[in-house]
mmCIF file of C-alpha atoms in Angstrom:
data_model
loop_
_atom_site.group_PDB
_atom_site.id
_atom_site.type_symbol
_atom_site.label_atom_id
_atom_site.label_comp_id
_atom_site.label_asym_id
_atom_site.label_seq_id
_atom_site.Cartn_x
_atom_site.Cartn_y
_atom_site.Cartn_z
ATOM 1 C CA MET X 1 127.442 65.452 119.931
ATOM 2 C CA PHE X 2 128.450 60.935 120.308
ATOM 3 C CA ILE X 3 124.178 59.398 120.002
ATOM 4 C CA LYS X 4 123.847 62.753 116.682
ATOM 5 C CA LYS X 5 126.435 61.090 114.824
ATOM 6 C CA TYR X 6 125.883 58.044 115.565
ATOM 7 C CA ARG X 7 122.303 57.605 114.082
ATOM 8 C CA LYS X 8 124.112 59.837 111.188
ATOM 9 C CA ALA X 9 126.314 57.550 110.556
ATOM 10 C CA ARG X 10 124.283 54.485 111.577
ATOM 11 C CA ASP X 11 121.327 55.658 108.850
ATOM 12 C CA LYS X 12 123.406 56.878 106.396
ATOM 13 C CA ASN X 13 125.599 53.257 106.198
ATOM 14 C CA THR X 14 122.679 51.175 107.092
ATOM 15 C CA SER X 15 125.258 49.516 109.586
ATOM 16 C CA ILE X 16 126.002 49.284 113.472
ATOM 17 C CA LEU X 17 129.570 48.175 112.783
ATOM 18 C CA VAL X 18 132.110 50.127 114.426
ATOM 19 C CA VAL X 19 135.753 48.913 113.542
ATOM 20 C CA GLY X 20 138.766 48.730 115.736
ATOM 21 C CA LEU X 21 142.235 50.413 115.064
ATOM 22 C CA ASP X 22 143.744 48.235 118.042
ATOM 23 C CA SER X 23 146.434 48.927 115.357
ATOM 24 C CA ASP X 24 149.152 47.130 117.203
ATOM 25 C CA VAL X 25 152.804 47.858 115.512
ATOM 26 C CA GLU X 26 153.918 44.822 116.188
ATOM 27 C CA ARG X 27 151.143 43.118 114.165
ATOM 28 C CA ILE X 28 151.607 46.067 111.326
ATOM 29 C CA LYS X 29 153.201 45.011 107.689
ATOM 30 C CA GLY X 30 154.135 47.041 104.982
ATOM 31 C CA PHE X 31 153.482 50.080 106.241
ATOM 32 C CA LYS X 32 155.964 52.937 107.445
ATOM 33 C CA SER X 33 153.352 54.243 110.339
ATOM 34 C CA MET X 34 150.244 53.132 112.198
ATOM 35 C CA VAL X 35 148.965 56.427 110.357
ATOM 36 C CA GLU X 36 149.292 54.961 107.352
ATOM 37 C CA PHE X 37 148.032 52.087 108.152
ATOM 38 C CA ASN X 38 144.965 53.584 109.630
ATOM 39 C CA GLU X 39 144.508 55.476 107.072
ATOM 40 C CA HIS X 40 144.075 52.344 104.831
ATOM 41 C CA ILE X 41 141.725 50.838 107.019
ATOM 42 C CA VAL X 42 139.483 54.337 107.723
ATOM 43 C CA LYS X 43 139.727 54.098 103.803
ATOM 44 C CA GLU X 44 138.499 50.934 102.876
ATOM 45 C CA THR X 45 136.229 50.899 105.326
ATOM 46 C CA ALA X 46 134.356 54.850 106.384
ATOM 47 C CA ASP X 47 131.198 53.930 104.391
ATOM 48 C CA LEU X 48 130.511 50.707 105.967
ATOM 49 C CA VAL X 49 130.520 51.551 109.619
ATOM 50 C CA CYS X 50 128.759 54.009 111.631
ATOM 51 C CA GLY X 51 132.400 54.953 113.994
ATOM 52 C CA TYR X 52 135.226 53.701 114.542
ATOM 53 C CA LYS X 53 136.669 53.146 118.744
ATOM 54 C CA ILE X 54 140.350 53.437 118.924
ATOM 55 C CA ASN X 55 142.727 51.555 122.116
ATOM 56 C CA ILE X 56 144.478 54.223 123.582
ATOM 57 C CA ALA X 57 146.956 50.736 124.963
ATOM 58 C CA PHE X 58 148.500 50.110 121.618
ATOM 59 C CA TYR X 59 149.564 53.995 121.289
ATOM 60 C CA GLU X 60 151.097 54.884 124.312
ATOM 61 C CA LYS X 61 153.201 51.815 125.103
ATOM 62 C CA LEU X 62 155.106 53.785 121.990
ATOM 63 C CA GLY X 63 155.338 56.432 124.422
ATOM 64 C CA TRP X 64 155.573 60.517 123.017
ATOM 65 C CA ARG X 65 155.221 58.919 119.135
ATOM 66 C CA GLY X 66 152.590 56.900 119.810
ATOM 67 C CA TYR X 67 150.804 59.295 121.240
ATOM 68 C CA LYS X 68 151.141 61.853 118.101
ATOM 69 C CA GLU X 69 150.191 58.643 115.906
ATOM 70 C CA LEU X 70 146.741 58.521 117.828
ATOM 71 C CA GLU X 71 146.216 62.208 117.742
ATOM 72 C CA GLU X 72 146.507 62.115 113.959
ATOM 73 C CA THR X 73 144.225 59.102 113.859
ATOM 74 C CA ILE X 74 141.669 60.884 115.141
ATOM 75 C CA GLU X 75 141.805 64.305 112.909
ATOM 76 C CA LEU X 76 142.395 62.118 109.902
ATOM 77 C CA ILE X 77 138.883 60.658 110.457
ATOM 78 C CA LYS X 78 137.589 63.280 112.014
ATOM 79 C CA ASN X 79 138.787 65.494 108.394
ATOM 80 C CA GLU X 80 138.070 62.195 106.183
ATOM 81 C CA THR X 81 134.996 61.267 107.651
ATOM 82 C CA GLY X 82 132.935 62.920 110.359
ATOM 83 C CA LEU X 83 132.179 59.348 111.967
ATOM 84 C CA PRO X 84 132.279 59.265 115.995
ATOM 85 C CA ILE X 85 135.116 57.859 117.681
ATOM 86 C CA ILE X 86 135.066 56.248 120.344
ATOM 87 C CA LEU X 87 138.496 56.175 122.720
ATOM 88 C CA ASP X 88 138.685 52.616 124.249
ATOM 89 C CA ALA X 89 140.818 54.240 127.645
ATOM 90 C CA LYS X 90 139.037 52.529 130.321
ATOM 91 C CA ARG X 91 139.708 54.635 133.233
ATOM 92 C CA GLY X 92 138.328 54.955 136.374
ATOM 93 C CA ASP X 93 139.634 58.216 138.899
ATOM 94 C CA ILE X 94 138.167 60.332 140.721
ATOM 95 C CA GLY X 95 138.114 64.317 141.655
ATOM 96 C CA ASN X 96 140.701 66.056 139.621
ATOM 97 C CA THR X 97 141.889 63.213 137.644
ATOM 98 C CA ALA X 98 138.745 62.173 135.885
ATOM 99 C CA ARG X 99 138.559 65.915 134.955
ATOM 100 C CA ALA X 100 142.029 65.424 133.843
ATOM 101 C CA TYR X 101 141.529 62.460 132.165
ATOM 102 C CA ALA X 102 137.949 63.973 130.734
ATOM 103 C CA LYS X 103 140.000 67.228 129.203
ATOM 104 C CA ALA X 104 142.547 65.406 127.644
ATOM 105 C CA TYR X 105 140.265 62.798 126.051
ATOM 106 C CA PHE X 106 137.337 65.616 125.304
ATOM 107 C CA ASP X 107 138.903 69.063 124.520
ATOM 108 C CA LYS X 108 142.595 68.549 123.371
ATOM 109 C CA LEU X 109 142.074 65.100 121.329
ATOM 110 C CA GLY X 110 137.983 65.746 120.658
ATOM 111 C CA VAL X 111 136.772 62.403 120.843
ATOM 112 C CA ASP X 112 133.131 61.647 121.562
ATOM 113 C CA SER X 113 132.908 58.647 123.424
ATOM 114 C CA VAL X 114 135.043 57.555 126.626
ATOM 115 C CA THR X 115 135.037 53.804 127.560
ATOM 116 C CA VAL X 116 135.035 54.381 132.183
ATOM 117 C CA ASN X 117 135.703 51.650 134.615
ATOM 118 C CA PRO X 118 132.959 52.218 137.530
ATOM 119 C CA TYR X 119 134.262 50.873 140.296
ATOM 120 C CA MET X 120 134.535 53.977 142.071
ATOM 121 C CA GLY X 121 131.575 55.122 141.899
ATOM 122 C CA ARG X 122 129.901 58.049 140.198
ATOM 123 C CA ASP X 123 132.986 60.767 140.506
ATOM 124 C CA ALA X 124 134.875 58.402 137.909
ATOM 125 C CA ILE X 125 131.786 58.776 135.548
ATOM 126 C CA ILE X 126 130.529 62.676 135.899
ATOM 127 C CA PRO X 127 133.350 64.288 134.476
ATOM 128 C CA PHE X 128 133.500 62.360 131.047
ATOM 129 C CA LEU X 129 129.742 62.815 131.342
ATOM 130 C CA GLU X 130 129.479 66.648 131.348
ATOM 131 C CA LYS X 131 132.156 66.574 128.770
ATOM 132 C CA GLY X 132 130.832 64.412 126.191
ATOM 133 C CA HIS X 133 129.345 60.688 126.149
ATOM 134 C CA ALA X 134 130.739 57.604 128.303
ATOM 135 C CA PHE X 135 130.660 54.008 128.196
ATOM 136 C CA VAL X 136 130.388 52.012 131.133
ATOM 137 C CA LEU X 137 131.634 49.115 131.333
ATOM 138 C CA LEU X 138 128.893 46.656 132.728
ATOM 139 C CA LEU X 139 129.314 42.950 131.328
ATOM 140 C CA THR X 140 132.567 43.126 129.299
ATOM 141 C CA SER X 141 133.645 40.220 126.767
ATOM 142 C CA ASN X 142 137.021 38.519 129.402
ATOM 143 C CA GLU X 143 137.451 35.631 130.789
ATOM 144 C CA SER X 144 137.112 36.505 134.204
ATOM 145 C CA ILE X 145 134.155 38.431 134.624
ATOM 146 C CA GLY X 146 133.113 35.804 137.848
ATOM 147 C CA ASP X 147 135.386 37.692 139.891
ATOM 148 C CA VAL X 148 134.204 40.500 140.061
ATOM 149 C CA GLU X 149 131.910 42.084 137.255
ATOM 150 C CA LEU X 150 129.379 39.386 137.694
ATOM 151 C CA HIS X 151 128.805 40.509 141.115
ATOM 152 C CA VAL X 152 127.751 43.594 141.359
ATOM 153 C CA TYR X 153 126.514 44.254 137.199
ATOM 154 C CA HIS X 154 123.597 44.419 138.336
ATOM 155 C CA LYS X 155 124.693 47.775 140.971
ATOM 156 C CA VAL X 156 126.120 48.727 137.964
ATOM 157 C CA LEU X 157 123.510 49.409 135.879
ATOM 158 C CA GLU X 158 121.036 51.021 138.116
ATOM 159 C CA LEU X 159 123.390 53.837 138.424
ATOM 160 C CA ALA X 160 124.129 54.310 134.576
ATOM 161 C CA LYS X 161 120.297 54.471 134.190
ATOM 162 C CA GLU X 162 120.458 57.138 138.008
ATOM 163 C CA LEU X 163 123.467 58.535 136.072
ATOM 164 C CA GLU X 164 121.674 58.850 132.327
ATOM 165 C CA LYS X 165 118.442 61.324 134.028
ATOM 166 C CA SER X 166 120.807 64.468 134.275
ATOM 167 C CA TYR X 167 122.563 62.760 132.263
ATOM 168 C CA PRO X 168 119.713 62.084 129.016
ATOM 169 C CA GLU X 169 121.858 60.636 126.006
ATOM 170 C CA ARG X 170 125.187 61.193 127.184
ATOM 171 C CA ILE X 171 125.734 57.169 128.898
ATOM 172 C CA GLY X 172 125.888 53.973 127.552
ATOM 173 C CA ILE X 173 127.195 50.096 128.737
ATOM 174 C CA VAL X 174 129.764 47.963 126.959
ATOM 175 C CA VAL X 175 128.207 44.444 127.073
ATOM 176 C CA GLY X 176 130.159 41.333 125.748
ATOM 177 C CA ALA X 177 129.447 39.740 123.136
ATOM 178 C CA THR X 178 130.340 36.478 124.115
ATOM 179 C CA ARG X 179 127.443 37.065 128.179
ATOM 180 C CA GLY X 180 124.548 36.021 125.392
ATOM 181 C CA GLU X 181 122.860 34.466 128.565
ATOM 182 C CA HIS X 182 122.467 37.844 130.112
ATOM 183 C CA ILE X 183 121.738 39.583 127.328
ATOM 184 C CA ALA X 184 118.351 40.023 127.421
ATOM 185 C CA GLU X 185 117.727 40.383 131.666
ATOM 186 C CA ILE X 186 119.832 43.659 130.344
ATOM 187 C CA ALA X 187 118.562 44.999 127.736
ATOM 188 C CA GLU X 188 114.723 44.637 129.141
ATOM 189 C CA LYS X 189 115.893 46.740 132.452
ATOM 190 C CA SER X 190 118.396 49.523 130.478
ATOM 191 C CA GLY X 191 115.570 51.601 129.419
ATOM 192 C CA THR X 192 117.378 54.019 127.131
ATOM 193 C CA LEU X 193 121.041 54.085 127.886
ATOM 194 C CA SER X 194 123.029 53.863 124.230
ATOM 195 C CA TRP X 195 125.068 49.901 124.244
ATOM 196 C CA LEU X 196 128.259 48.692 123.083
ATOM 197 C CA ILE X 197 129.322 45.851 122.119
ATOM 198 C CA PRO X 198 132.613 44.505 121.894
ATOM 199 C CA GLY X 199 133.655 40.476 121.351
ATOM 200 C CA ILE X 200 131.844 39.745 118.020
ATOM 201 C CA GLY X 201 135.091 39.204 116.068
ATOM 202 C CA ALA X 202 138.009 37.132 117.466
ATOM 203 C CA GLN X 203 136.542 36.990 120.923
ATOM 204 C CA GLY X 204 133.675 34.531 119.117
ATOM 205 C CA GLY X 205 130.873 35.796 120.009
ATOM 206 C CA SER X 206 127.491 35.431 118.689
ATOM 207 C CA PRO X 207 126.036 38.234 116.384
ATOM 208 C CA GLU X 208 122.055 36.943 116.991
ATOM 209 C CA ILE X 209 122.014 38.460 120.573
ATOM 210 C CA ILE X 210 121.596 41.308 118.693
ATOM 211 C CA ARG X 211 117.901 41.192 117.972
ATOM 212 C CA GLU X 212 117.490 41.758 121.366
ATOM 213 C CA LEU X 213 118.648 45.054 120.733
ATOM 214 C CA LYS X 214 116.493 46.167 118.028
ATOM 215 C CA GLY X 215 115.517 50.499 117.358
ATOM 216 C CA ARG X 216 118.243 50.734 120.389
ATOM 217 C CA ASP X 217 121.187 52.930 119.944
ATOM 218 C CA VAL X 218 124.087 50.115 119.375
ATOM 219 C CA VAL X 219 127.723 50.248 117.807
ATOM 220 C CA VAL X 220 129.061 46.145 117.928
ATOM 221 C CA ASN X 221 132.492 46.547 118.309
ATOM 222 C CA VAL X 222 135.400 44.125 115.519
ATOM 223 C CA SER X 223 138.793 45.571 116.260
ATOM 224 C CA ARG X 224 141.318 42.281 114.303
ATOM 225 C CA ALA X 225 139.321 39.772 112.416
ATOM 226 C CA ILE X 226 138.721 43.582 110.454
ATOM 227 C CA ILE X 227 142.134 45.021 110.384
ATOM 228 C CA PHE X 228 144.158 42.616 109.653
ATOM 229 C CA ALA X 229 141.801 41.096 107.673
ATOM 230 C CA ASP X 230 144.146 40.194 103.797
ATOM 231 C CA ASN X 231 141.279 41.880 102.748
ATOM 232 C CA VAL X 232 139.846 44.154 104.856
ATOM 233 C CA ARG X 233 136.802 45.563 102.477
ATOM 234 C CA ARG X 234 135.848 42.252 102.470
ATOM 235 C CA LYS X 235 135.825 41.763 106.030
ATOM 236 C CA ALA X 236 133.380 44.936 107.245
ATOM 237 C CA GLU X 237 131.600 43.996 105.208
ATOM 238 C CA GLU X 238 130.097 40.805 105.802
ATOM 239 C CA PHE X 239 130.494 42.067 109.587
ATOM 240 C CA ARG X 240 128.216 44.747 108.406
ATOM 241 C CA GLU X 241 125.343 42.525 106.145
ATOM 242 C CA LEU X 242 125.884 39.915 109.624
ATOM 243 C CA LEU X 243 124.376 42.609 111.946
ATOM 244 C CA ALA X 244 122.439 44.369 109.514
ATOM 245 C CA ARG X 245 120.772 41.282 108.332
ATOM 246 C CA GLN X 246 119.753 40.748 112.859
ATOM 247 C CA TYR X 247 119.120 44.664 113.360
ATOM 248 C CA PHE X 248 117.868 45.861 110.492
ATOM 249 C CA ASP X 249 115.206 43.182 108.817
#
C-alpha cells in the first residue's frame, strides 16, 4: 500500500523528496537508453528519497519502445529499492475506460499510486481507489490554473474528503508549490488527505510552504532540477536537506 511504503521510506531516509523520472530522451546524453539513465538516477538517489514519480508522457511518446522502457524502469525501482512509485498519468475517464487504466497501472505495471484528473467526477476516481492510491489534481503548478482549477478546486477538495471516508489512506491531492497563497486554506480543510507537491525546483516554488504541512503525509516532487544536474547526488542531497529543514525540524 502506497502510504505504508511512503511512511517507511520517509522515516528511514528522513526525506519527503520524490525524484521525478521525467527522462526526456532528447535531453539524455551519454546513456544508451532511458532505462540506463534511470538506473543511474536511482543508484545516486535511492537513500535520499521517499519514492519516485514517473511521468508517463516521456515514455509514451516513444511508442512501444518507450512503454517497454517504462516497464523496465518500474521493475528496476521495485527490485533495487522497494520504494513507492507514483505514475504521473493524469487520467480522467469514466466507466470501463477508467477501470482499464487502473488495471493497466496497478495490476500490470505494479505502481503504487497514480495521478488522476477529477474533471469528470467520482466515476473517474473510484476505479483507481479500488485498486490502489490516487493523487487527485487540485491546484497544479502551471500558469493557466485560472482558466478552470481556481473556480472548482473547493468542490474537488470536498469530493476528495468524501471519497476518503470510503477509501481511507487511498486518496490524496496535488497542490503546486507555486500556489503558496492557497496552501494554508487547503491545509486547514484537507483533513488527513495525503499531498503531492510539484513545482519546487525548475518552476521556482518556495519550500517554505512545507512548514504548513508538518505531520501530514507529504511528498515533494523535484524532477528536472535533479535528474539533469551535473552532479545528481549532490543536487538531490541539497533538496532533501532543504525540505527536511521545513518538515522535520
